[in-house]
Coordinates of N, CA, C and O in Angstrom, one line a residue:
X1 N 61.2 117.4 129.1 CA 61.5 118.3 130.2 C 60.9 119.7 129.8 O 61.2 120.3 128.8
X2 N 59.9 120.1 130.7 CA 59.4 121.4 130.3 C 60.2 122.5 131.0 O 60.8 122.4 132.0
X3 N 60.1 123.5 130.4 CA 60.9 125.1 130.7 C 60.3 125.2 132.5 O 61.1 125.7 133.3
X4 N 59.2 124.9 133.0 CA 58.6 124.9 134.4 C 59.5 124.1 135.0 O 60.1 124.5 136.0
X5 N 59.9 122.8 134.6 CA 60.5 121.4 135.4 C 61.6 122.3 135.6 O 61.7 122.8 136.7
X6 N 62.5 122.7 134.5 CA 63.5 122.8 134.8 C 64.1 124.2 135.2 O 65.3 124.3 135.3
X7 N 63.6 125.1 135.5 CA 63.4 126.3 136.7 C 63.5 125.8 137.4 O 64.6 125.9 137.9
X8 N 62.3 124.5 138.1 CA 62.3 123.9 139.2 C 63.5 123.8 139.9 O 63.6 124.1 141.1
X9 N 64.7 123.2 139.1 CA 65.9 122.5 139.3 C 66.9 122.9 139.5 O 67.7 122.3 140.1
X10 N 67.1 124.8 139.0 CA 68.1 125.3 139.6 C 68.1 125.7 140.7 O 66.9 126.0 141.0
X11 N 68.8 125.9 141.4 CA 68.9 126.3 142.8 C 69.0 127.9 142.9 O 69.8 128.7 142.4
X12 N 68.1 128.2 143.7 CA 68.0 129.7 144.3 C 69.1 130.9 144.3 O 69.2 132.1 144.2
X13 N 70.1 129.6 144.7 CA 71.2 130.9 144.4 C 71.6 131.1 142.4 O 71.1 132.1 141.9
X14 N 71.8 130.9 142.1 CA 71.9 130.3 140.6 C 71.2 131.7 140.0 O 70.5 132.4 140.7
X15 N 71.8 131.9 138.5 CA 71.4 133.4 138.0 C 71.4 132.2 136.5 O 72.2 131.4 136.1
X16 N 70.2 132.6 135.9 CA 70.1 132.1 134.6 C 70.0 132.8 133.7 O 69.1 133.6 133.9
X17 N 70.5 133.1 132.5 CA 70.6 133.5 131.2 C 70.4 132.9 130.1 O 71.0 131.9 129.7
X18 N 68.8 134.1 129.3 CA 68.4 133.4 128.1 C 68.9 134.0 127.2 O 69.4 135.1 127.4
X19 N 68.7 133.6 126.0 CA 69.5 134.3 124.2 C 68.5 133.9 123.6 O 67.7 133.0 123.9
X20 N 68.4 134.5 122.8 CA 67.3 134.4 121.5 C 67.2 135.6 120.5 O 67.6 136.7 121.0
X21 N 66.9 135.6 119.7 CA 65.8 136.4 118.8 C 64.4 136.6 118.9 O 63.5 135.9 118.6
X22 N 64.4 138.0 119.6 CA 62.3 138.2 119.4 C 62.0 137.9 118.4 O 61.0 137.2 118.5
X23 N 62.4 138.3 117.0 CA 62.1 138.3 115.7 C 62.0 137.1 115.2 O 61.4 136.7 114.2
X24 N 62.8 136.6 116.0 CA 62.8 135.0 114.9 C 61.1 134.2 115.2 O 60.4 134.4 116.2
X25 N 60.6 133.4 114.0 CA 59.5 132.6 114.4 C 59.9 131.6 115.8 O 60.9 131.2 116.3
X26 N 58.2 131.6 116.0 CA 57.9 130.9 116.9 C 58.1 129.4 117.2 O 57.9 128.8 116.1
X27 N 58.6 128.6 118.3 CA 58.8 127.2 117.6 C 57.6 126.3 117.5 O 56.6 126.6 118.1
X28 N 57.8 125.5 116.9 CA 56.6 124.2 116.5 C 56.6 123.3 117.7 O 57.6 122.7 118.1
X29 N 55.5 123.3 118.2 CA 55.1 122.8 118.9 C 54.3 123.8 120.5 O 53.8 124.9 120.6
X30 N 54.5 122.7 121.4 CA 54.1 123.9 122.9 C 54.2 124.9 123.3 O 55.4 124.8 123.4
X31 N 54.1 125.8 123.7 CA 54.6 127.4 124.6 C 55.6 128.0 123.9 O 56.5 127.5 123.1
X32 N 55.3 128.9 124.2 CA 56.1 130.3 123.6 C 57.4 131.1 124.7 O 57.7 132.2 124.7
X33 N 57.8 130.3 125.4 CA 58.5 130.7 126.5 C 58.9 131.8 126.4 O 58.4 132.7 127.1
X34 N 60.0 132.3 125.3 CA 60.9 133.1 125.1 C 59.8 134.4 125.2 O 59.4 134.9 126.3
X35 N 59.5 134.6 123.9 CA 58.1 135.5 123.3 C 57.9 135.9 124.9 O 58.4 137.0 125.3
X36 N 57.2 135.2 125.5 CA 56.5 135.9 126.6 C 57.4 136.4 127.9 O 57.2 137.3 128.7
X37 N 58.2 135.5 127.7 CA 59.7 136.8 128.6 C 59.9 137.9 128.4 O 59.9 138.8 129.2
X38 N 60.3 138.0 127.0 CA 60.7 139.3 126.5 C 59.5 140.6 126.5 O 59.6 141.7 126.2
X39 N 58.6 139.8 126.8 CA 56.7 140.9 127.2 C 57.0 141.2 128.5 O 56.1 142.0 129.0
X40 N 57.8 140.9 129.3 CA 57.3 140.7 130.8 C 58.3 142.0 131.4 O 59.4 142.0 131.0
X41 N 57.9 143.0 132.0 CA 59.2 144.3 131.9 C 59.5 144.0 133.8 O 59.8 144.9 134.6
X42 N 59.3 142.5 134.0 CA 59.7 142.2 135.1 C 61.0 141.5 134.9 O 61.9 141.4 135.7
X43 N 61.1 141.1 133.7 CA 62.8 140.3 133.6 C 63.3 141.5 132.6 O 62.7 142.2 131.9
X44 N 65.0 141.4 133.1 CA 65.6 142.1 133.3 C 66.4 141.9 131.9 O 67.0 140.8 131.9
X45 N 66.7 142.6 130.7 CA 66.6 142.4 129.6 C 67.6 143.4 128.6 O 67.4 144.7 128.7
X46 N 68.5 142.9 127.9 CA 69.5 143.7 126.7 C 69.4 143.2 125.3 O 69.6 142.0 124.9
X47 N 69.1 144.0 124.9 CA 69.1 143.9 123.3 C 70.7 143.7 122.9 O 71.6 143.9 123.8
X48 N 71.0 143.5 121.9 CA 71.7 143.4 120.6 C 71.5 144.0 119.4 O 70.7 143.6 118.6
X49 N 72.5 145.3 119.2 CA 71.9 145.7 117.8 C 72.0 145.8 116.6 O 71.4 146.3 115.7
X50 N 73.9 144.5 116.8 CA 74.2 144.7 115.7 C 74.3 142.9 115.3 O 74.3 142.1 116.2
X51 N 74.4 142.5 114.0 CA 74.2 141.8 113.4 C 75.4 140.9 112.7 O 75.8 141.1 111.6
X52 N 75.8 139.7 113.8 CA 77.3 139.2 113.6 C 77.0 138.2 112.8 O 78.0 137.9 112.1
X53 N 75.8 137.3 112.5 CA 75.4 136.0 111.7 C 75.7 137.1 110.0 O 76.9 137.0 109.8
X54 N 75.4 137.3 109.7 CA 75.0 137.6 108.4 C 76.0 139.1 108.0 O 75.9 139.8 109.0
X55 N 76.8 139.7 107.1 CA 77.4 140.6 106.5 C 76.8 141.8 106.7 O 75.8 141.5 107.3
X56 N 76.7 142.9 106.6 CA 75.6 143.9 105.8 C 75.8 143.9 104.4 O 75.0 144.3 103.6
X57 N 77.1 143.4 104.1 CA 77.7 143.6 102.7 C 76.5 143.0 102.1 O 75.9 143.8 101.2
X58 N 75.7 141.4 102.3 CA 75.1 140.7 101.9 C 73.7 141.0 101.8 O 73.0 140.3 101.2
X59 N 73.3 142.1 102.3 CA 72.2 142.8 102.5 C 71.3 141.7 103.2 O 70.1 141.9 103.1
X60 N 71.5 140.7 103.8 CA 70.5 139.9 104.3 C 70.0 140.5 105.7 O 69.0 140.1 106.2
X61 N 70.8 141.6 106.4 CA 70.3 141.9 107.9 C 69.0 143.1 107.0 O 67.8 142.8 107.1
X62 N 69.4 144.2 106.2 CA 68.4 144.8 106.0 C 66.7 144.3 105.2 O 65.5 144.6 105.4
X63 N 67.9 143.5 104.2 CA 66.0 142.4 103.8 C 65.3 141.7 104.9 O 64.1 141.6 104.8
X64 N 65.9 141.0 106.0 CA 64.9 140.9 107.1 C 64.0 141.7 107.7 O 62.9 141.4 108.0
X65 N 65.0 143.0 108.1 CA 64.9 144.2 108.6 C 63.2 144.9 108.3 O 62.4 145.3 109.1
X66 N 63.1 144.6 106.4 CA 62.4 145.5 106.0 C 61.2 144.7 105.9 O 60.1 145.3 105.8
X67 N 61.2 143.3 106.0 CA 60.3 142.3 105.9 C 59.5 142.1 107.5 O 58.3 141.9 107.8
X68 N 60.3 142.3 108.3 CA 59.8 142.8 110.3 C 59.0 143.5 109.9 O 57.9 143.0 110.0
X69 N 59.1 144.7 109.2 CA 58.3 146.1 109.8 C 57.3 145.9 108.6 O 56.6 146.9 108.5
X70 N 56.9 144.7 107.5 CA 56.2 144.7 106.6 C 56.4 146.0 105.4 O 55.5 146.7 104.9
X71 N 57.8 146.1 105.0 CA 58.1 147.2 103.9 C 58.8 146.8 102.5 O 59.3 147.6 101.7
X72 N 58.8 145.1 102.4 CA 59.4 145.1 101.2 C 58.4 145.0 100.1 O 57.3 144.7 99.8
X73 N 59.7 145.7 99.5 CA 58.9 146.2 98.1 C 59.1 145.1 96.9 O 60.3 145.5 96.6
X74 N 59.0 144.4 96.2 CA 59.1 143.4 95.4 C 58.7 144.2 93.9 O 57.5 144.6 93.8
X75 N 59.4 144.3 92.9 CA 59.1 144.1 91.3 C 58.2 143.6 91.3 O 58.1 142.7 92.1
X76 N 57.2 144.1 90.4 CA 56.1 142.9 89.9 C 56.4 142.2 88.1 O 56.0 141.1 87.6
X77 N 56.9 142.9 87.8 CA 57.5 141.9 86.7 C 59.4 141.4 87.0 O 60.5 142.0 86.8
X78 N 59.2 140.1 87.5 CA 60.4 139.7 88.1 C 61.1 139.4 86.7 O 60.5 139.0 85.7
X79 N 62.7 139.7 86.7 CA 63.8 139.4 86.1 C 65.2 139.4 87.0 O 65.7 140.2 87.8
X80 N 65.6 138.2 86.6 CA 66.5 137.5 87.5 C 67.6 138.5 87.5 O 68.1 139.0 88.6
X81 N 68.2 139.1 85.8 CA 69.0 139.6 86.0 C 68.9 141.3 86.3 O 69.8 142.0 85.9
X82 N 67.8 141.9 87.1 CA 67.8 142.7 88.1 C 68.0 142.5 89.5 O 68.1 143.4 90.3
X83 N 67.9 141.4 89.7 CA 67.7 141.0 91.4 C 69.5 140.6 91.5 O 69.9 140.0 92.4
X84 N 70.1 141.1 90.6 CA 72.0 141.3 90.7 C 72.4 142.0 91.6 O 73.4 141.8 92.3
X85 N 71.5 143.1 91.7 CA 72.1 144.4 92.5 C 71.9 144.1 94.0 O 72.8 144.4 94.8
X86 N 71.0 143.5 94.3 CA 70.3 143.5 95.9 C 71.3 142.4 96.7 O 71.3 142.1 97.9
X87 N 72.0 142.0 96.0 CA 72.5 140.5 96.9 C 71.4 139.6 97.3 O 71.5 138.4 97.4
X88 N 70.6 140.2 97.6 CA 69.1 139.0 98.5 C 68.0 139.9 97.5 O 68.0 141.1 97.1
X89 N 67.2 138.6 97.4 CA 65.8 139.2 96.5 C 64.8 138.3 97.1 O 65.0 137.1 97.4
X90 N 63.5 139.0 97.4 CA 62.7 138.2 98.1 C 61.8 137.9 97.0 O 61.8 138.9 96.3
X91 N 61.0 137.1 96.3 CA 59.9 136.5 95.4 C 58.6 136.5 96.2 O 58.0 136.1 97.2
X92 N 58.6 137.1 94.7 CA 56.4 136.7 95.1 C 56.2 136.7 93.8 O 56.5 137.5 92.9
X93 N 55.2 135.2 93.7 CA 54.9 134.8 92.3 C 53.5 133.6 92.3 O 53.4 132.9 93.3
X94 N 53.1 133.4 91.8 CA 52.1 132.4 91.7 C 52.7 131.3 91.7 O 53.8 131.2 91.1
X95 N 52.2 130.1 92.3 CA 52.8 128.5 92.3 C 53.4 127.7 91.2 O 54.0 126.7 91.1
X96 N 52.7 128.7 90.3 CA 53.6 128.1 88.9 C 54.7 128.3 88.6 O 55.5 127.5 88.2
X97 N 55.0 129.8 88.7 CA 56.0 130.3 88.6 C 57.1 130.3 89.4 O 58.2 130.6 89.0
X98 N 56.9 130.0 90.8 CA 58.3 130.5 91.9 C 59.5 129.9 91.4 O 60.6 130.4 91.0
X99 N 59.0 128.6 91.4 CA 60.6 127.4 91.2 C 60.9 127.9 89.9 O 62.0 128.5 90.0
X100 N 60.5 128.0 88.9 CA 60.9 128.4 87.8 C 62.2 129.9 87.6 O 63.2 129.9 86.8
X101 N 61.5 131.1 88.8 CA 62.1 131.9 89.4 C 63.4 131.6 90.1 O 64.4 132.3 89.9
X102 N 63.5 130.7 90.9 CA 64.2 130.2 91.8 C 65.2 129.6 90.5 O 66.5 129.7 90.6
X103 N 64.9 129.3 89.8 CA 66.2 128.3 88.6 C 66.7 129.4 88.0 O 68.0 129.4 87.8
X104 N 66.0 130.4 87.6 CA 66.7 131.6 87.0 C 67.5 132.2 88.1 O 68.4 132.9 87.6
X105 N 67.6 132.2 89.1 CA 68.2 132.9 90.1 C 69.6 131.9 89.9 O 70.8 132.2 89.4
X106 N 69.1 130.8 90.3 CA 70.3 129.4 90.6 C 71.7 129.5 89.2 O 72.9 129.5 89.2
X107 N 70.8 129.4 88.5 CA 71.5 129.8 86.9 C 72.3 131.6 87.1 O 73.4 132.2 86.8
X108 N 71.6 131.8 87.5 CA 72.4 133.7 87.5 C 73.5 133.3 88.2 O 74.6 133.4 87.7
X109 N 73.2 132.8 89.6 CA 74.8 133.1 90.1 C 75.5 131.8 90.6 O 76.6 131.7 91.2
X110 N 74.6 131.0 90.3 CA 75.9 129.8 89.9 C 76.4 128.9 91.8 O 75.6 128.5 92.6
X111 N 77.4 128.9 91.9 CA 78.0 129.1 93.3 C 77.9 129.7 94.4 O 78.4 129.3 95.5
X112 N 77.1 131.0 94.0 CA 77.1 132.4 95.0 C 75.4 132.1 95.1 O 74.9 132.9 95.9
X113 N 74.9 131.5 94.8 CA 73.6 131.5 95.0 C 73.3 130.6 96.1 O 74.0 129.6 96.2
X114 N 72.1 130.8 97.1 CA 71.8 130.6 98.3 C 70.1 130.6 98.4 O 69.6 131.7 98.7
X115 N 69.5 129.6 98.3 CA 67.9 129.3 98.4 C 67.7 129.0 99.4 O 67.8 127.8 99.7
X116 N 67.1 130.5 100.6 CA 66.4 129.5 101.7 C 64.9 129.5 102.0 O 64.1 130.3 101.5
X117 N 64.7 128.9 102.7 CA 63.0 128.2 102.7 C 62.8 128.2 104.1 O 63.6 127.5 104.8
X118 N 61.9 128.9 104.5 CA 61.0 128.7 106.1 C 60.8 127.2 106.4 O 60.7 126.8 107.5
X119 N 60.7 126.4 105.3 CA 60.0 125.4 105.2 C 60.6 124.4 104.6 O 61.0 124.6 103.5
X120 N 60.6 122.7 105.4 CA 61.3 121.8 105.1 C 60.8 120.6 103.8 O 61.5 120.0 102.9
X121 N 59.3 120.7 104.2 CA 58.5 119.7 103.6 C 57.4 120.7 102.7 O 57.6 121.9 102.8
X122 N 56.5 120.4 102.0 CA 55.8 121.2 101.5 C 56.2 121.1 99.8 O 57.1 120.4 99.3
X123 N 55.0 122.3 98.8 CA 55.6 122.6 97.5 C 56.3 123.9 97.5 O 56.5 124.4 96.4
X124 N 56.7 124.5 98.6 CA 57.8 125.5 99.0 C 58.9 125.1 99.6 O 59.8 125.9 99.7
X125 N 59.1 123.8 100.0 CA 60.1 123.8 101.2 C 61.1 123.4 100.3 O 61.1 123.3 99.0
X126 N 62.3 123.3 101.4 CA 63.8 122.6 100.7 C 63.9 121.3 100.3 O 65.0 120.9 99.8
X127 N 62.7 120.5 100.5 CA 63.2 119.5 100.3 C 62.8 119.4 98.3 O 63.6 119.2 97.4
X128 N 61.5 119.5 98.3 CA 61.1 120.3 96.7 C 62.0 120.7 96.5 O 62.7 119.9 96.0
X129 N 62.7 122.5 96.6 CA 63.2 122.9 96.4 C 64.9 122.5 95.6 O 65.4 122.8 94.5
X130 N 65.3 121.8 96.5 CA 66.8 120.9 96.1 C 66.3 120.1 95.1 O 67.1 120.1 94.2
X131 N 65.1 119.4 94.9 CA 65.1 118.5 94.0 C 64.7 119.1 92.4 O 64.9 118.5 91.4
X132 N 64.0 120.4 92.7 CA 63.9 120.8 91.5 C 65.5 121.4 90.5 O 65.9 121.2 89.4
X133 N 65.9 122.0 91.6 CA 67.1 122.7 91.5 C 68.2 121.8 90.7 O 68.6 121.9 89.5
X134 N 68.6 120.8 91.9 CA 69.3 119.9 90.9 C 68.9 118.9 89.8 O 69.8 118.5 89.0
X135 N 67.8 118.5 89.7 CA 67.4 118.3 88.1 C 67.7 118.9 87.4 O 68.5 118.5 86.5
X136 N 67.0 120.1 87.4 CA 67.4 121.0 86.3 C 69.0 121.4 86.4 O 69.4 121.4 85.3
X137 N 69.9 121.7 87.0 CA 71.0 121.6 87.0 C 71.9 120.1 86.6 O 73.0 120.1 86.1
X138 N 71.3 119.2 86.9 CA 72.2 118.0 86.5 C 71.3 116.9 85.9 O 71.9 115.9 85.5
X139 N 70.4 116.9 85.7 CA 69.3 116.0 84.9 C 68.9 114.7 85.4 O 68.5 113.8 84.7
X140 N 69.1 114.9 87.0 CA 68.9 113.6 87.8 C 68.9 114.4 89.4 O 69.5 115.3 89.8
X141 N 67.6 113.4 89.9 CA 67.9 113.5 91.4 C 69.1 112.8 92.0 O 69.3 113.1 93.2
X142 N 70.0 111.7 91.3 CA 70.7 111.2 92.6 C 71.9 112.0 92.6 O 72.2 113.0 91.9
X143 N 72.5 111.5 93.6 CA 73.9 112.1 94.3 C 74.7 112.7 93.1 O 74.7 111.7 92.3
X144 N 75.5 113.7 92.5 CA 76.1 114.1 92.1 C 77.5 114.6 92.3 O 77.7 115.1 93.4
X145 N 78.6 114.6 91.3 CA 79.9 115.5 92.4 C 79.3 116.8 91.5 O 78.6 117.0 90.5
X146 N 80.2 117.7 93.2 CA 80.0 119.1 92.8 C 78.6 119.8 93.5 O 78.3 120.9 93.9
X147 N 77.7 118.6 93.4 CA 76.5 119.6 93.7 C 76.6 120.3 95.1 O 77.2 119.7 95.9
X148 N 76.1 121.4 95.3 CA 76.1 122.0 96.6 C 75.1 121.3 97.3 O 74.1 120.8 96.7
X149 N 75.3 121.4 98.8 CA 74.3 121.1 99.7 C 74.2 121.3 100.9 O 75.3 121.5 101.4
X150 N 72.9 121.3 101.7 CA 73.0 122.4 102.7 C 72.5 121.4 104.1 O 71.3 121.1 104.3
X151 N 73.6 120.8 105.1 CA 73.2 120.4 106.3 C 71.8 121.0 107.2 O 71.7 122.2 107.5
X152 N 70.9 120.2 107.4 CA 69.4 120.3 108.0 C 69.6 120.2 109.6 O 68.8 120.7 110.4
X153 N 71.1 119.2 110.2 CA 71.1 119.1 111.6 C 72.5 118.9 111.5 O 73.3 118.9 110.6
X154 N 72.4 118.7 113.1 CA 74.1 119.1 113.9 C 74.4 117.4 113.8 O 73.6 116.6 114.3
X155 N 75.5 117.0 113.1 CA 75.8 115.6 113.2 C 77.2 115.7 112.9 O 77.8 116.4 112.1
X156 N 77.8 114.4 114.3 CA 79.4 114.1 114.2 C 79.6 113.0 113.1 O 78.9 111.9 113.1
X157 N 80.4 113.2 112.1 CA 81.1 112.2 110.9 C 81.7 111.3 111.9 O 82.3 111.5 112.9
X158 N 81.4 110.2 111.1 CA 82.2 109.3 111.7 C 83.7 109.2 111.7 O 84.4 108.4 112.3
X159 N 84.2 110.3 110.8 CA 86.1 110.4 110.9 C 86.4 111.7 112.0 O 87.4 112.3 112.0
X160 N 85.2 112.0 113.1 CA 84.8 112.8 114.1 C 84.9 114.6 113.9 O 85.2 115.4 114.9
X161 N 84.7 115.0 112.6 CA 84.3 116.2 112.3 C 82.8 116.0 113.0 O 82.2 114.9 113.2
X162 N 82.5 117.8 113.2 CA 80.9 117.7 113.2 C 80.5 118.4 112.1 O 81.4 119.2 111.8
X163 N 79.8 118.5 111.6 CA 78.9 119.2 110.9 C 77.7 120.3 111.5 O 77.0 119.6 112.3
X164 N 77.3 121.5 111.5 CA 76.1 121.7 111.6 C 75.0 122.3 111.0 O 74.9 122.2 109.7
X165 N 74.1 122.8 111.6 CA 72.5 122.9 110.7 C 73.0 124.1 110.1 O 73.9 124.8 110.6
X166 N 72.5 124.2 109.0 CA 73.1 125.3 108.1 C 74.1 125.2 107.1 O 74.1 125.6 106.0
X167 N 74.8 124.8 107.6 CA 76.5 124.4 107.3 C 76.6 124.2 105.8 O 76.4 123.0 105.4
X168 N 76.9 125.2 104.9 CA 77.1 124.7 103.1 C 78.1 123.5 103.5 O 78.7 123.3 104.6
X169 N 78.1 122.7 102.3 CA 78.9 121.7 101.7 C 78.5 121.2 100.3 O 77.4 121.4 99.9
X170 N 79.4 120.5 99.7 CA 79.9 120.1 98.2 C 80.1 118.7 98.2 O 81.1 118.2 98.9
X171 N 79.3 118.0 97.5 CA 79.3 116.6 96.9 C 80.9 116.2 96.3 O 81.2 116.7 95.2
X172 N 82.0 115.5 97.0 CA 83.1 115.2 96.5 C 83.4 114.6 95.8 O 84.0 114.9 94.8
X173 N 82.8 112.9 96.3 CA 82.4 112.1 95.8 C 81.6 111.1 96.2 O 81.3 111.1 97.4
X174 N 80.8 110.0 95.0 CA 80.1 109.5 95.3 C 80.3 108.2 95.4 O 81.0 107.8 94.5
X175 N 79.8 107.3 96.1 CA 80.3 105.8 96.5 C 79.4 105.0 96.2 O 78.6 105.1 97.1
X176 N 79.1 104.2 95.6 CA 78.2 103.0 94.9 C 77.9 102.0 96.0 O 79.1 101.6 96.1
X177 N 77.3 101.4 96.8 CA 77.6 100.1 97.6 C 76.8 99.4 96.1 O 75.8 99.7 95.4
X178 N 77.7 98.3 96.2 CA 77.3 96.9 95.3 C 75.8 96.3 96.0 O 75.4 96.8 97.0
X179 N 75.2 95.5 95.4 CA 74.1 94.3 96.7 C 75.6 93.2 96.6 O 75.6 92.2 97.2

């Protein structure tokens, strides 16, 4: 169903309301719907200016903040245990080094630490990412108790919790099937 079809379908009397993020990336795949609304000073339009996903305490609204307007400033000799103070540290490192960076971070704060990735697949994305992590944290890719882990989509458990994308969770336990 394209964003055109489905205009088509509401009826004339009908008032529609979109949400989004300008800032946020573009999606994968077709048209830019949002993007080009928010250009158009023919639709009728309110910002939001303050920031309910994320703390300020966490500094994550201003590290985005500063990364929009292209102003962060990054150490060039990275040490984990300076990136204490910032709550959020952004990396820039050569391909040899990031994950390596990323384990020193993981090791710094343990529980409180939080690796995220633009990117799912790739030698940047999360899926790398988790597997390097918990290696070096537990000396094996398979299922572990305790390990942290981070929901990718919105799915109902079958004891009918949902889960969704984003959503931390912790390895409780782990269940063997026999053959």
């Amino acid at each position: 169903l394209t964003f055109r079809n489905l205009i088509k379908k509401i009826p004339d009397s009908s008032h529609l309301v979109l949400c989004g993020d300008f800032a946020q990336l573009p999606p994968i795949g077709s048209g830019n719907i949002f993007y080009s609304l928010i250009h158009k000073s023919a639709v009728k339009q309110q910002e939001l200016t303050e920031v309910y996903r994320q703390s300020s305490l966490t500094g994550i609204p201003t590290f985005l903040s500063s990364i929009r307007v292209g102003q962060l400033d990054t150490p060039k000799n990275f040490q984990a245990h300076e990136s204490h103070n910032y709550g959020v540290y952004g990396l820039s490192s050569s391909s040899r080094t990031f994950i390596d960076k990323l384990i020193s971070l993981a090791d710094l704060y343990g529980d409180n630490c939080q690796i995220i990735s633009p990117l799912i697949n790739g030698a940047y994305g999360t899926k790398v990412i988790n597997e390097k992590v918990q290696n070096h944290k537990f000396g094996t890719l398979k299922p572990v108790e305790d390990t942290p882990l981070i929901f990718n989509k919105n799915v109902r458990l079958n004891c009918g919790q949902t889960v969704y994308n984003s959503q931390m969770a912790k390895v409780v336990k782990v269940l063997i099937n026999s053959p």
